[in-house]
Each structure stands twice: as C-alpha cells, then as structure tokens.
Tab-separated table of C-alpha atoms and ligand atoms in Angstrom:
chain	number	residue	atom	x	y	z
A	291	MET	CA	-4.260	3.458	23.561
A	292	LYS	CA	-2.015	6.350	24.517
A	293	LEU	CA	1.725	6.803	24.269
A	294	THR	CA	2.971	6.838	27.866
A	295	ASN	CA	6.320	5.033	27.700
A	296	GLU	CA	8.812	7.757	28.571
A	297	TYR	CA	11.525	6.571	26.236
A	298	LEU	CA	9.183	6.367	23.231
A	299	VAL	CA	7.627	9.746	24.101
A	300	ASN	CA	11.130	11.261	23.967
A	301	VAL	CA	12.037	9.592	20.671
A	302	LEU	CA	8.737	10.772	19.170
A	303	GLU	CA	9.531	14.322	20.296
A	304	GLN	CA	12.860	14.079	18.449
A	305	VAL	CA	11.101	12.751	15.357
A	306	LYS	CA	8.680	15.679	15.431
A	307	LYS	CA	11.483	18.187	15.912
A	308	ARG	CA	13.597	16.713	13.170
A	309	ASN	CA	10.752	16.348	10.677
A	310	PRO	CA	8.521	19.407	10.897
A	311	ASN	CA	5.883	19.659	8.158
A	312	GLU	CA	5.660	15.887	7.810
A	313	PRO	CA	2.241	15.080	9.329
A	314	GLU	CA	1.711	11.765	7.529
A	315	PHE	CA	5.133	10.471	8.561
A	316	ILE	CA	4.564	11.484	12.188
A	317	GLN	CA	1.095	9.877	12.121
A	318	ALA	CA	2.581	6.577	10.946
A	319	VAL	CA	5.400	6.634	13.515
A	320	THR	CA	3.017	7.524	16.361
A	321	GLU	CA	0.723	4.604	15.572
A	322	VAL	CA	3.646	2.172	15.580
A	323	PHE	CA	5.147	3.579	18.804
A	324	VAL	CA	1.854	3.245	20.679
A	325	THR	CA	1.667	-0.439	19.838
A	326	LEU	CA	5.364	-1.126	20.547
A	327	GLN	CA	5.146	-0.016	24.188
A	328	PRO	CA	4.860	-3.527	25.684
A	329	VAL	CA	7.821	-4.697	23.592
A	330	ILE	CA	10.017	-1.815	24.688
A	331	GLU	CA	9.204	-2.549	28.321
A	332	GLN	CA	10.321	-6.166	27.912
A	333	ARG	CA	13.343	-5.638	25.657
A	334	PRO	CA	15.820	-3.102	27.086
A	335	ASP	CA	18.455	-4.664	24.810
A	336	LEU	CA	16.666	-3.283	21.744
A	337	VAL	CA	16.591	0.162	23.322
A	338	ALA	CA	20.294	-0.101	24.185
A	339	SER	CA	21.206	-0.957	20.595
A	340	GLY	CA	19.409	2.121	19.319
A	341	VAL	CA	17.025	0.166	17.126
A	342	ILE	CA	14.156	2.611	17.570
A	343	GLU	CA	16.142	5.764	16.814
A	344	ARG	CA	17.569	4.088	13.734
A	345	LEU	CA	14.189	2.740	12.542
A	346	VAL	CA	12.667	6.210	12.257
A	347	GLU	CA	15.544	7.675	10.236
A	348	PRO	CA	15.638	6.530	6.584
A	349	GLU	CA	18.957	5.021	5.511
A	350	ARG	CA	18.963	7.256	2.438
A	351	GLN	CA	16.654	9.851	0.849
A	352	ILE	CA	17.041	10.879	-2.762
A	353	ILE	CA	15.224	13.923	-4.163
A	354	PHE	CA	15.728	14.888	-7.781
A	355	ARG	CA	14.549	17.054	-10.644
A	356	VAL	CA	12.462	15.371	-13.335
A	357	PRO	CA	12.335	17.555	-16.463
A	358	TRP	CA	10.308	16.424	-19.475
A	359	ILE	CA	8.811	17.945	-22.620
A	360	ASP	CA	5.021	17.936	-22.964
A	361	ASP	CA	3.087	17.461	-26.200
A	362	ASN	CA	3.116	21.209	-26.843
A	363	GLY	CA	6.894	21.346	-26.677
A	364	ASN	CA	6.961	23.024	-23.251
A	365	VAL	CA	9.448	22.030	-20.568
A	366	GLN	CA	7.754	20.657	-17.449
A	367	VAL	CA	9.533	20.059	-14.159
A	368	ASN	CA	8.449	17.617	-11.464
A	369	ARG	CA	10.118	16.487	-8.264
A	370	GLY	CA	11.183	12.855	-7.889
A	371	PHE	CA	11.711	10.951	-4.625
A	372	ARG	CA	13.149	7.626	-3.535
A	373	VAL	CA	13.391	6.951	0.173
A	374	GLN	CA	15.448	3.864	1.005
A	375	PHE	CA	14.144	3.320	4.474
A	376	ASN	CA	15.506	0.100	5.862
A	377	SER	CA	17.624	-2.730	4.429
A	378	ALA	CA	17.978	-4.851	7.579
A	379	ILE	CA	16.259	-7.920	6.135
A	380	GLY	CA	16.717	-7.503	2.380
A	381	PRO	CA	17.087	-5.061	-0.520
A	382	TYR	CA	14.840	-1.984	-0.341
A	383	LYS	CA	11.463	-2.814	-1.862
A	384	GLY	CA	8.382	-0.711	-2.444
A	385	GLY	CA	6.292	1.068	-5.029
A	386	ILE	CA	6.457	4.351	-6.899
A	387	ARG	CA	3.516	6.735	-6.560
A	388	LEU	CA	2.635	9.328	-9.194
A	389	HIS	CA	0.107	11.794	-7.808
A	390	PRO	CA	0.078	15.599	-7.453
A	391	SER	CA	-0.151	15.275	-3.640
A	392	VAL	CA	3.203	13.450	-3.391
A	393	ASN	CA	5.756	15.067	-1.065
A	394	LEU	CA	8.513	13.875	1.263
A	395	SER	CA	6.123	13.281	4.173
A	396	ILE	CA	3.947	10.947	2.126
A	397	ILE	CA	6.870	9.008	0.668
A	398	LYS	CA	8.422	8.669	4.135
A	399	PHE	CA	5.246	7.391	5.787
A	400	LEU	CA	4.877	4.868	2.976
A	401	GLY	CA	8.537	3.770	3.212
A	402	PHE	CA	8.343	3.474	7.002
A	403	GLU	CA	5.219	1.297	6.848
A	404	GLN	CA	6.673	-0.728	3.979
A	405	THR	CA	9.512	-1.867	6.256
A	406	PHE	CA	7.075	-3.573	8.658
A	407	LYS	CA	4.797	-4.828	5.893
A	408	ASN	CA	7.621	-6.447	3.979
A	409	SER	CA	8.834	-8.101	7.160
A	410	LEU	CA	5.349	-9.574	7.681
A	411	THR	CA	5.360	-11.193	4.223
A	412	THR	CA	7.997	-13.696	5.470
A	413	LEU	CA	10.123	-12.806	2.402
A	414	PRO	CA	13.565	-11.122	2.540
A	415	MET	CA	12.689	-7.549	1.543
A	416	GLY	CA	13.629	-4.234	3.150
A	417	GLY	CA	11.484	-1.105	2.976
A	418	GLY	CA	11.524	1.721	0.439
A	419	LYS	CA	9.156	3.964	-1.483
A	420	GLY	CA	9.356	6.506	-4.262
A	421	GLY	CA	7.267	8.793	-6.353
A	422	SER	CA	6.702	12.145	-7.898
A	423	ASP	CA	4.209	15.000	-7.822
A	424	PHE	CA	3.596	14.318	-11.532
A	425	ASP	CA	-0.137	14.090	-12.273
A	426	PRO	CA	-0.870	11.334	-14.809
A	427	LYS	CA	-4.483	12.501	-15.248
A	428	GLY	CA	-5.128	13.887	-18.703
A	429	LYS	CA	-1.608	13.135	-19.960
A	430	SER	CA	-1.092	11.478	-23.331
A	431	ASP	CA	0.673	8.142	-23.577
A	432	ALA	CA	3.697	9.919	-25.074
A	433	GLU	CA	3.848	12.315	-22.104
A	434	ILE	CA	3.646	9.441	-19.631
A	435	MET	CA	6.515	7.719	-21.445
A	436	LYS	CA	8.652	10.863	-21.508
A	437	PHE	CA	8.074	11.475	-17.815
A	438	CYS	CA	8.885	7.850	-16.892
A	439	GLN	CA	12.063	7.871	-18.977
A	440	SER	CA	13.242	11.103	-17.389
A	441	PHE	CA	12.430	9.818	-13.897
A	442	MET	CA	14.466	6.658	-14.528
A	443	THR	CA	17.349	8.612	-16.074
A	444	GLU	CA	18.134	9.747	-12.538
A	445	LEU	CA	16.741	6.829	-10.522
A	446	TYR	CA	18.709	4.103	-12.347
A	447	ARG	CA	21.931	4.882	-10.470
A	448	HIS	CA	20.252	4.302	-7.096
A	449	ILE	CA	18.459	0.986	-7.728
A	450	GLY	CA	19.256	-2.601	-8.729
A	451	ALA	CA	17.978	-6.161	-8.410
A	452	ASP	CA	20.044	-6.709	-5.220
A	453	LEU	CA	19.825	-3.117	-4.008
A	454	ASP	CA	16.396	-1.546	-4.433
A	455	VAL	CA	13.474	-2.920	-6.438
A	456	PRO	CA	10.625	-0.447	-7.156
A	457	ALA	CA	7.114	-1.381	-8.324
A	458	GLY	CA	3.695	0.225	-8.796
A	459	ASP	CA	1.494	2.246	-6.453
A	460	ILE	CA	-1.078	5.004	-7.115
A	461	GLY	CA	-0.730	6.136	-10.731
A	462	VAL	CA	1.770	3.405	-11.625
A	463	GLY	CA	0.653	0.160	-13.252
A	464	ALA	CA	2.123	-2.152	-15.879
A	465	ARG	CA	2.317	0.621	-18.505
A	466	GLU	CA	4.511	2.874	-16.365
A	467	VAL	CA	6.599	-0.023	-15.015
A	468	GLY	CA	7.233	-0.991	-18.652
A	469	TYR	CA	8.559	2.483	-19.490
A	470	PHE	CA	10.699	2.540	-16.325
A	471	PHE	CA	12.095	-0.906	-17.117
A	472	GLY	CA	12.870	-0.099	-20.757
A	473	GLN	CA	14.832	2.996	-19.781
A	474	TYR	CA	16.710	1.205	-16.977
A	475	LYS	CA	17.695	-1.597	-19.350
A	476	ARG	CA	18.835	0.853	-21.988
A	477	ILE	CA	21.039	2.876	-19.625
A	478	ARG	CA	22.471	-0.068	-17.694
A	479	ASN	CA	22.673	-2.428	-20.663
A	480	GLU	CA	21.435	-5.149	-18.341
A	481	PHE	CA	18.238	-7.247	-18.188
A	482	THR	CA	17.559	-7.909	-14.512
A	483	GLY	CA	14.632	-8.085	-12.131
A	484	VAL	CA	15.073	-4.465	-11.065
A	485	LEU	CA	11.353	-3.695	-11.011
A	486	THR	CA	8.271	-5.759	-10.241
A	487	GLY	CA	4.802	-5.497	-11.675
A	488	LYS	CA	6.336	-5.935	-15.127
A	489	GLY	CA	4.378	-7.058	-18.187
A	490	LEU	CA	3.975	-10.820	-18.567
A	491	THR	CA	6.055	-10.984	-21.767
A	492	TYR	CA	9.239	-9.653	-20.120
A	493	GLY	CA	9.512	-11.088	-16.635
A	494	GLY	CA	6.306	-10.077	-14.894
A	495	SER	CA	4.548	-12.535	-12.616
A	496	LEU	CA	1.108	-13.928	-13.214
A	497	ALA	CA	-1.277	-12.822	-10.440
A	498	ARG	CA	0.768	-9.722	-9.490
A	499	LYS	CA	-1.992	-7.512	-10.926
A	500	GLN	CA	-4.625	-9.241	-8.796
A	501	ALA	CA	-2.397	-9.754	-5.756
A	502	THR	CA	-3.132	-6.768	-3.501
A	503	GLY	CA	-6.918	-7.007	-3.859
A	504	TYR	CA	-6.990	-10.803	-3.680
A	505	GLY	CA	-4.571	-10.778	-0.751
A	506	LEU	CA	-6.742	-8.251	1.074
A	507	CYS	CA	-9.698	-10.612	0.770
A	508	TYR	CA	-7.644	-13.652	1.816
A	509	TYR	CA	-6.463	-11.788	4.918
A	510	THR	CA	-9.956	-10.513	5.695
A	511	GLN	CA	-11.391	-13.991	5.201
A	512	GLU	CA	-8.989	-15.341	7.856
A	513	MET	CA	-9.881	-12.513	10.233
A	514	LEU	CA	-13.598	-13.145	9.686
A	515	LYS	CA	-13.159	-16.890	10.125
A	516	ALA	CA	-11.308	-16.429	13.429
A	517	ASN	CA	-14.314	-14.439	14.628
A	518	GLY	CA	-17.011	-16.843	13.435
A	519	LYS	CA	-17.907	-14.940	10.270
A	520	SER	CA	-17.322	-15.055	6.499
A	521	PHE	CA	-17.768	-12.998	3.311
A	522	ASP	CA	-20.678	-15.174	2.250
A	523	GLY	CA	-23.871	-13.151	1.859
A	524	GLN	CA	-22.294	-9.963	3.232
A	525	THR	CA	-22.698	-6.498	1.742
A	526	VAL	CA	-19.348	-4.842	1.094
A	527	VAL	CA	-18.452	-1.190	0.531
A	528	ILE	CA	-15.198	-0.569	-1.362
A	529	SER	CA	-13.619	2.837	-1.998
A	530	GLY	CA	-11.317	3.582	-4.920
A	531	SER	CA	-11.598	2.063	-8.374
A	532	GLY	CA	-7.955	1.419	-9.186
A	533	ASN	CA	-5.846	-1.707	-9.123
A	534	VAL	CA	-6.466	-2.629	-5.482
A	535	ALA	CA	-10.198	-1.826	-5.463
A	536	ILE	CA	-10.949	-3.721	-8.687
A	537	TYR	CA	-9.345	-6.988	-7.594
A	538	ALA	CA	-10.676	-6.720	-4.041
A	539	CYS	CA	-14.119	-6.418	-5.613
A	540	GLU	CA	-13.465	-9.448	-7.824
A	541	LYS	CA	-12.316	-11.708	-4.967
A	542	ALA	CA	-14.926	-10.543	-2.430
A	543	THR	CA	-17.621	-11.313	-5.010
A	544	GLU	CA	-16.078	-14.715	-5.693
A	545	LEU	CA	-16.179	-15.412	-1.940
A	546	GLY	CA	-19.929	-14.813	-1.896
A	547	ALA	CA	-20.179	-11.133	-0.949
A	548	LYS	CA	-22.112	-8.406	-2.734
A	549	VAL	CA	-19.977	-5.334	-3.405
A	550	VAL	CA	-22.219	-2.276	-3.788
A	551	THR	CA	-19.830	0.689	-4.172
A	552	LEU	CA	-16.623	1.910	-5.806
A	553	SER	CA	-15.309	5.475	-5.922
A	554	ASP	CA	-12.712	7.879	-7.257
A	555	SER	CA	-11.601	11.298	-6.061
A	556	ASN	CA	-14.723	12.899	-7.578
A	557	GLY	CA	-17.500	10.673	-6.261
A	558	TYR	CA	-18.852	7.181	-5.702
A	559	ILE	CA	-21.167	4.737	-7.445
A	560	TYR	CA	-23.789	2.685	-5.633
A	561	ASP	CA	-25.188	-0.378	-7.370
A	562	LYS	CA	-27.639	-2.205	-5.139
A	563	ASP	CA	-27.489	-5.271	-7.404
A	564	GLY	CA	-23.742	-5.631	-6.991
A	565	ILE	CA	-20.932	-4.022	-9.012
A	566	ASP	CA	-20.598	-5.121	-12.662
A	567	LEU	CA	-16.841	-5.557	-12.719
A	568	ASP	CA	-16.551	-6.055	-16.479
A	569	ALA	CA	-17.952	-2.554	-16.908
A	570	VAL	CA	-15.513	-1.166	-14.342
A	571	LYS	CA	-12.516	-2.855	-15.987
A	572	GLN	CA	-13.550	-1.439	-19.350
A	573	ILE	CA	-13.870	2.089	-17.892
A	574	LYS	CA	-10.750	2.019	-15.721
A	575	GLU	CA	-8.269	-0.405	-17.279
A	576	VAL	CA	-9.064	0.095	-20.965
A	577	GLU	CA	-10.471	3.619	-21.341
A	578	ARG	CA	-8.873	5.217	-18.221
A	579	LYS	CA	-12.040	7.252	-17.566
A	580	ARG	CA	-13.924	8.390	-14.454
A	581	ILE	CA	-16.084	6.023	-12.369
A	582	SER	CA	-19.182	8.159	-13.125
A	583	GLU	CA	-19.136	6.515	-16.601
A	584	TYR	CA	-20.499	3.393	-14.862
A	585	LEU	CA	-24.046	4.691	-15.243
A	586	LYS	CA	-23.756	4.286	-19.022
A	587	TYR	CA	-23.435	0.533	-18.439
A	588	ARG	CA	-25.818	0.276	-15.463
A	589	PRO	CA	-28.428	3.054	-15.710
A	590	ASN	CA	-30.134	1.869	-12.510
A	591	ALA	CA	-27.029	2.466	-10.419
A	592	GLU	CA	-26.492	5.792	-8.617
A	593	TYR	CA	-23.583	8.240	-8.837
A	594	HIS	CA	-22.967	10.659	-5.961
A	595	GLU	CA	-20.520	13.556	-6.059
A	596	GLY	CA	-17.931	13.559	-3.258
A	597	SER	CA	-15.876	10.494	-2.382
A	598	LYS	CA	-16.429	10.580	1.413
A	599	GLY	CA	-20.153	9.800	1.069
A	600	VAL	CA	-19.204	6.205	0.330
A	601	TRP	CA	-18.951	5.532	4.102
A	602	THR	CA	-22.630	6.400	4.601
A	603	VAL	CA	-23.701	3.401	2.514
A	604	LYS	CA	-25.071	0.567	4.658
A	605	CYS	CA	-22.784	-2.468	4.688
A	606	ASP	CA	-21.372	-5.300	6.792
A	607	ILE	CA	-17.750	-4.973	5.699
A	608	ALA	CA	-15.809	-1.927	4.440
A	609	LEU	CA	-12.607	-2.165	2.392
A	610	PRO	CA	-10.978	1.271	1.931
A	611	CYS	CA	-8.807	0.937	-1.193
A	612	ALA	CA	-8.078	4.514	-2.358
A	613	THR	CA	-5.614	6.581	-0.327
A	614	GLN	CA	-4.316	7.767	3.072
A	615	ASN	CA	-6.725	9.332	5.568
A	616	GLU	CA	-9.728	8.772	3.306
A	617	LEU	CA	-11.768	7.389	6.226
A	618	ASP	CA	-12.085	9.770	9.183
A	619	GLY	CA	-13.864	9.596	12.557
A	620	GLU	CA	-17.117	10.764	11.054
A	621	GLY	CA	-16.942	8.137	8.294
A	622	ALA	CA	-16.152	5.424	10.829
A	623	LEU	CA	-19.113	6.433	13.005
A	624	ALA	CA	-21.381	6.390	9.947
A	625	LEU	CA	-20.198	2.876	9.094
A	626	ALA	CA	-20.685	1.656	12.663
A	627	SER	CA	-24.142	3.171	13.025
A	628	ASN	CA	-25.227	1.357	9.838
A	629	GLY	CA	-24.136	-2.004	11.230
A	630	CYS	CA	-20.699	-2.359	9.634
A	631	TYR	CA	-18.644	-4.674	11.855
A	632	CYS	CA	-15.401	-4.999	9.901
A	633	VAL	CA	-12.943	-2.575	8.256
A	634	SER	CA	-9.983	-4.048	6.413
A	635	GLU	CA	-7.482	-1.804	4.655
A	636	GLY	CA	-6.436	-2.192	1.017
A	637	ALA	CA	-4.962	1.315	0.856
A	638	ASN	CA	-1.999	2.463	2.960
A	639	MET	CA	-3.039	4.267	6.177
A	640	PRO	CA	-6.584	4.955	4.892
A	641	SER	CA	-7.979	5.386	8.422
A	642	THR	CA	-7.287	8.492	10.492
A	643	PRO	CA	-6.371	7.940	14.174
A	644	GLU	CA	-9.930	9.059	15.059
A	645	ALA	CA	-11.396	6.393	12.753
A	646	ILE	CA	-9.202	3.712	14.345
A	647	SER	CA	-10.435	4.774	17.801
A	648	VAL	CA	-13.999	4.285	16.598
A	649	TYR	CA	-13.199	0.740	15.390
A	650	PHE	CA	-11.880	-0.180	18.842
A	651	ASP	CA	-14.653	1.624	20.751
A	652	LYS	CA	-17.312	-0.134	18.706
A	653	LYS	CA	-15.497	-3.486	18.886
A	654	MET	CA	-15.288	-3.765	15.110
A	655	LEU	CA	-12.855	-6.147	13.413
A	656	TYR	CA	-9.960	-4.081	12.090
A	657	GLY	CA	-7.493	-5.397	9.503
A	658	PRO	CA	-4.564	-2.926	9.414
A	659	ALA	CA	-2.990	-1.983	6.071
A	660	LYS	CA	0.515	-3.247	6.805
A	661	ALA	CA	-0.902	-6.750	7.111
A	662	ALA	CA	-4.064	-6.671	5.017
A	663	ASN	CA	-2.554	-5.182	1.844
A	664	ALA	CA	0.786	-7.000	2.018
A	665	GLY	CA	-0.263	-9.405	-0.742
A	666	GLY	CA	0.899	-6.985	-3.432
A	667	VAL	CA	4.456	-6.688	-2.253
A	668	ALA	CA	4.508	-10.373	-1.264
A	669	THR	CA	3.742	-11.265	-4.871
A	670	SER	CA	6.372	-8.760	-5.979
A	671	GLY	CA	8.731	-10.824	-3.836
A	672	LEU	CA	7.567	-13.920	-5.703
A	673	GLU	CA	8.230	-12.086	-8.985
A	674	MET	CA	11.801	-11.394	-7.785
A	675	THR	CA	12.219	-15.094	-6.985
A	676	GLN	CA	10.992	-16.132	-10.440
A	677	ASN	CA	13.301	-13.574	-12.091
A	678	SER	CA	16.283	-14.881	-10.129
A	679	MET	CA	15.479	-18.464	-11.107
A	680	ARG	CA	14.732	-17.402	-14.708
A	681	LEU	CA	11.488	-19.341	-14.493
A	682	SER	CA	7.833	-18.436	-14.310
A	683	TRP	CA	5.155	-20.084	-12.255
A	684	THR	CA	1.519	-20.578	-13.297
A	685	PHE	CA	-1.251	-18.320	-12.041
A	686	GLU	CA	-2.427	-21.083	-9.721
A	687	GLU	CA	1.043	-21.578	-8.223
A	688	VAL	CA	1.486	-17.881	-7.489
A	689	ASP	CA	-2.067	-17.496	-6.172
A	690	GLU	CA	-1.596	-20.482	-3.876
A	691	LYS	CA	1.639	-19.035	-2.460
A	692	LEU	CA	-0.041	-15.651	-2.026
A	693	HIS	CA	-2.912	-17.294	-0.178
A	694	ALA	CA	-0.551	-19.180	2.125
A	695	ILE	CA	1.368	-15.960	2.870
A	696	MET	CA	-1.823	-14.062	3.758
A	697	VAL	CA	-2.922	-16.895	6.057
A	698	SER	CA	0.456	-16.787	7.781
A	699	ILE	CA	0.305	-12.983	8.109
A	700	PHE	CA	-3.063	-13.191	9.834
A	701	LYS	CA	-1.724	-15.915	12.105
A	702	ALA	CA	1.235	-13.716	13.067
A	703	CYS	CA	-1.065	-10.742	13.811
A	704	ASP	CA	-3.324	-12.938	15.917
A	705	GLU	CA	-0.503	-14.637	17.835
A	706	TYR	CA	1.445	-11.445	18.549
A	707	SER	CA	-1.705	-9.610	19.653
A	708	LYS	CA	-2.322	-12.381	22.173
A	709	ALA	CA	1.307	-12.722	23.271
A	710	TYR	CA	1.423	-9.027	24.192
A	711	GLY	CA	-1.901	-8.999	26.015
A	712	MET	CA	-4.037	-7.331	23.337
A	713	PRO	CA	-6.062	-10.190	21.805
A	714	GLY	CA	-8.015	-9.118	18.719
A	715	ASN	CA	-5.917	-5.960	18.281
A	716	TYR	CA	-4.477	-6.959	14.903
A	717	MET	CA	-2.974	-3.495	14.455
A	718	ALA	CA	-0.730	-4.089	17.471
A	719	GLY	CA	-0.144	-7.689	16.346
A	720	ALA	CA	0.947	-6.579	12.853
A	721	ASN	CA	3.211	-3.798	14.103
A	722	ILE	CA	4.905	-5.977	16.710
A	723	ALA	CA	5.300	-9.012	14.435
A	724	GLY	CA	6.721	-6.854	11.634
A	725	PHE	CA	8.984	-5.003	14.046
A	726	MET	CA	10.515	-8.024	15.789
A	727	LYS	CA	12.205	-9.481	12.709
A	728	VAL	CA	13.579	-6.110	11.597
A	729	ALA	CA	14.687	-5.168	15.122
A	730	GLU	CA	16.505	-8.462	15.770
A	731	SER	CA	18.258	-8.112	12.401
A	732	MET	CA	19.288	-4.526	13.104
A	733	LYS	CA	20.640	-5.454	16.517
A	734	ALA	CA	22.555	-8.424	15.108
A	735	GLN	CA	24.147	-6.320	12.376
A	736	GLY	CA	25.422	-3.696	14.779
A	737	ALA	CA	24.914	0.051	14.830
A	738	VAL	CA	24.882	0.624	11.074
B	38	NDP	P1	-4.570	3.278	-8.530
B	38	NDP	O1	-3.844	4.454	-9.059
B	38	NDP	O2	-4.777	2.100	-9.398
B	38	NDP	O3	-5.989	3.720	-7.977
B	38	NDP	C1	-6.104	4.690	-6.986
B	38	NDP	C2	-7.564	4.903	-6.674
B	38	NDP	O4	-7.678	5.703	-5.503
B	38	NDP	C3	-8.291	5.658	-7.769
B	38	NDP	O5	-9.632	5.275	-7.793
B	38	NDP	C4	-8.132	7.109	-7.317
B	38	NDP	O6	-9.104	8.002	-7.819
B	38	NDP	C5	-8.277	6.957	-5.823
B	38	NDP	N1	-7.526	8.046	-5.176
B	38	NDP	C6	-6.201	8.283	-5.261
B	38	NDP	N2	-5.872	9.395	-4.593
B	38	NDP	C7	-7.017	9.845	-4.079
B	38	NDP	C8	-7.327	10.960	-3.265
B	38	NDP	N3	-6.385	11.833	-2.880
B	38	NDP	N4	-8.640	11.108	-2.892
B	38	NDP	C9	-9.592	10.235	-3.296
B	38	NDP	N5	-9.343	9.158	-4.084
B	38	NDP	C10	-8.083	8.979	-4.448
B	38	NDP	O7	-3.778	2.871	-7.198
B	38	NDP	P2	-3.807	1.487	-6.400
B	38	NDP	O8	-5.126	0.854	-6.508
B	38	NDP	O9	-2.598	0.742	-6.770
B	38	NDP	O10	-3.563	2.022	-4.905
B	38	NDP	C11	-4.635	2.291	-4.001
B	38	NDP	C12	-4.105	2.266	-2.579
B	38	NDP	O11	-3.581	0.969	-2.288
B	38	NDP	C13	-2.971	3.227	-2.270
B	38	NDP	O12	-3.085	3.646	-0.924
B	38	NDP	C14	-1.730	2.358	-2.410
B	38	NDP	O13	-0.637	2.876	-1.684
B	38	NDP	C15	-2.244	1.062	-1.832
B	38	NDP	N6	-1.525	-0.154	-2.189
B	38	NDP	C16	-1.306	-0.496	-3.496
B	38	NDP	C17	-0.669	-1.679	-3.810
B	38	NDP	C18	-0.482	-2.137	-5.212
B	38	NDP	O14	0.017	-3.236	-5.403
B	38	NDP	N7	-0.880	-1.377	-6.217
B	38	NDP	C19	-0.136	-2.553	-2.749
B	38	NDP	C20	-0.488	-2.142	-1.416
B	38	NDP	C21	-1.142	-0.973	-1.173
B	38	NDP	P3	-8.693	9.107	-8.911
B	38	NDP	O15	-8.589	8.368	-10.192
B	38	NDP	O16	-9.796	10.104	-8.868
B	38	NDP	O17	-7.373	9.690	-8.458
B	39	2IT	O1	2.252	-0.327	-0.858
B	39	2IT	C1	2.674	-1.363	-1.408
B	39	2IT	O2	2.934	-2.377	-0.754
B	39	2IT	C2	2.851	-1.350	-2.850
B	39	2IT	N1	2.534	-0.351	-3.502
B	39	2IT	C3	3.449	-2.537	-3.549
B	39	2IT	C4	4.949	-2.468	-3.510
B	39	2IT	C5	5.671	-3.538	-4.290
B	39	2IT	O3	6.898	-3.499	-4.249
B	39	2IT	O4	5.041	-4.391	-4.912
C-alpha cells in the first residue's frame, strides 16, 4: 500500500520537516498513515478537528541529564528521556528502555505506537515511553542502582499513579523497576502504583513477567485459528532471549510447538530438539550471561555468530522478540522461501517496511506488534487496577484476563480489517481499531 491521500501526504511532509534525524519515528508514523487512508476519506470531521496533526506531536517531551558515580569513583553522564505522547484515553503509560542506542527518535516511535497499542487493550491508558542511552551490560548491581536512583531523582516530578505510569522495556526488568520505585517512594513519601512490573512482595502483579510472551502466543493462536491453523506440531523461530522471547518460547512450547532458536545481539542458538528453557532462564535471568553459554548445557545445539542469521533457519512460524528493524526484506524473503507462513511480532516494530511488503506479497499471516505484543502493557493495566483496589489476583485470574484481552484484540483487528475493505490485513485492522478510540476521545475533548 502507498500513501496517496493528499491530506495525509501533506501532514507527513510536515512531520518530516519538523522532525529531521528521526527515522524510526517517521517510519512508525508512515506505516500508520498508510493504513488510516480509508478512515480519513470517510471521516472529514476528524480531519476538521485536527486529530491527525495533534496525534503526531507528543503532548510533552522531557530530556534530562542523568549523572551517576561508577564503581571506580568516576562521574558518568547519560541522557534521560520521557515522552508523554497522548493522554486522550487515560494516564500516559509505557516502558522505560535502557540501551546505548536510545535517542529521541526511538523513544518517540515507541511512545507513538504505545498510544494505539494501549487503546487496543480495552483499558484506559494513554501512551508514553522513556529511557536512557545507559548501557546496563557489564555494570555491577551497585552501578545499576545508582543509575536508576539518579534517573528517578529527575523523573519523579513528571510521573504519578494518575499521571504517567512507567514500566519495563529493553534493559529494564523487576530489578530496575524496584530501584526506580524505591527512589520514587523515598522522594515523594508516598506508596502508590506509580510503576508496573514491580516485585511481587510490594505491589507487582502475578503473570506480568510472563504477560508479553504469553500474550503474543495467545494473539498468534487466535490469528492461526482464524486461518485454519494452530501452533501444534509447528516449528518456531524466536529472536531475542530476554523477557519477551523467554515467555513466548514457554507458551509456544506449551501450545505444542517446537521452538528451535533464540538469539542476542551477538548471535543465535539453534537446537533442533527444541529449546531447553530451564537452561535459558538460568543463563539469562539468574546469571545475566550471553546466549552462547547455552552450548554448555546442550552441547549438541549450534551457536552462530551474527543475530540476523536466525531468519535463515527453516520454520513455520517466526516470532521476532528482540528489537526494532531486526527483520529486513532479505530476512523476510529467507523465511518465506523456507516455508514460513506466519510472522507475529513480540518486539516493537521489528519488521522493516521492506519485510512487511514481503509478508503481504507472499500472503503470509502477519501479527503486527501494536496488537500482538499488547499483553505486556495490558497486564500492566491489570497491575494498576489491583494497586488501586489494594488487592492482588491469583496467577490464574490475571492469565485468564490477559487471554480474554488478547482474544478481543485479535477480534478487533479482524473486524476492522474487514470493515475497511482489507480482510486479513491485521496491521491495518490494529492501526484503525487503536486509532478510532483515541481519535473520538480527542475530538470530544476539544482542541487540547
Ligand atoms: P530484554 O532486555 O529482556 O531483552 C532484549 C533482547 O533483545 C535481548 O536478547 C537483547 O540482546 C536483544 N536485543 C536488544 N537490542 C538489540 C539489538 N540492537 N540488536 C540485536 N538484539 C538486540 O527486553 P524485552 O524482552 O523486554 O524486549 C524485547 C522487545 O519487546 C523490545 O522491542 C521491547 O520494546 C518489546 N516489548 C517488551 C515488552 C515487555 O513487557 N518487556 C512489552 C511489549 C514489547 P542483547 O542482550 O545482546 O542486547
Ligand atoms: O512496549 C511495551 O508495551 C512495553 N514495554 C510494556 C509497557 C508497560 O507499561 O507495561
């Protein structure tokens, strides 16, 4: 699909002019605009109320210095970000990413997509995202704590349980959320549900850790079912070996699939007998080591340098769960030529536009990130609910709600794709369904 709608072409030109040097943000906006064309043609009222121009401009962007002292007594300085993108349907909500590649473009693309994703969850959450170019790799626990405390020493004044509720993303799990929470509580002198993904002893939700990976598989299962297929007996390739990848691997295996790969930024492992997840959890969650260590547990598995090679492994279903633009046109063609018929996204924007074109050309099933990985933030929403009620639900209760949400997200993608004349295009379905709720809310609240 091409962007031909004159109005959207003009707005996109403005976005490009106003945000030079932000390729990821422009990529995310372009994808959404292409799929919104039929809506714009039918809804001149949304154009008249300036919804589109407002949607692409964050409500607030905060950039700050994060100084901290390393273990050698040296001062280190990182850059911190929080982009509060859209609060039309609820308080800003979205993760914090700690990775050396973090910059404003990446945080803005993530915050923009989060707005649509959160809308799809059916829960009242706006869109936001934050992060820093801090690299957690090789840092001691004390350094991680000092960084997190310094980051929160500025961030605390911009967030709150009814204002903006951060959580984890790349490089941020329960350990970092714990340090953020402790510092927030100390400065504010207030114990509130200001972050999600917390530890279970102080307000965290059961099943939040599993939620993104499990949710990805629940969504994919619905998409497969609607197309006469299932996970049972299928070979699955997963990239990444972090929080999303691990629990996608666990659920896909439980649903009868054989997962044969995982990766990190250095390379990928191939285990033809199926990934031994206990070994992976030990390496990644306990020891925080590289995925190449897997061969110590399973000497018959293979390790290959270079993460992109993972897409050359023969499979039926691919679940990219590492990072943006990890799967390009060449990777998509390699998947297709090996018989892969389904790509469903655990990571945010893992497929380049060229890869997405291949999925459509080859008539593959494509589960877009905003829908397929929404289980994480949906369960964060459930954590907020539990915190507000000062109650906690059992694992089964949360998992059941997560499952129901993912089923309803697939249903929305399917119905909207059909209603706008693009049956089976779940990317368009997700973008339109997510957009409609936000757009109606923005129109109703006036030009704010
Ligand atoms: P983790 O930090 O737990 O794991 C990230 C994984 O991706 C690691 O294996 C990491 O390898 C790999 N990775 C990260 N950056 C790169 C890169 N530039 N090139 C190659 N590999 C890379 O993060 P999560 O599992 O939480 O997040 C994975 C993806 O899922 C991200 O896109 C995130 O935005 C998305 N997501 C996460 C949710 C959550 O709840 N956590 C919810 C929804 C989406 P290495 O160790 O070598 O860096
Ligand atoms: O991209 C995402 O949806 C997340 N990193 C989870 C955000 C959250 O608030 O749980």
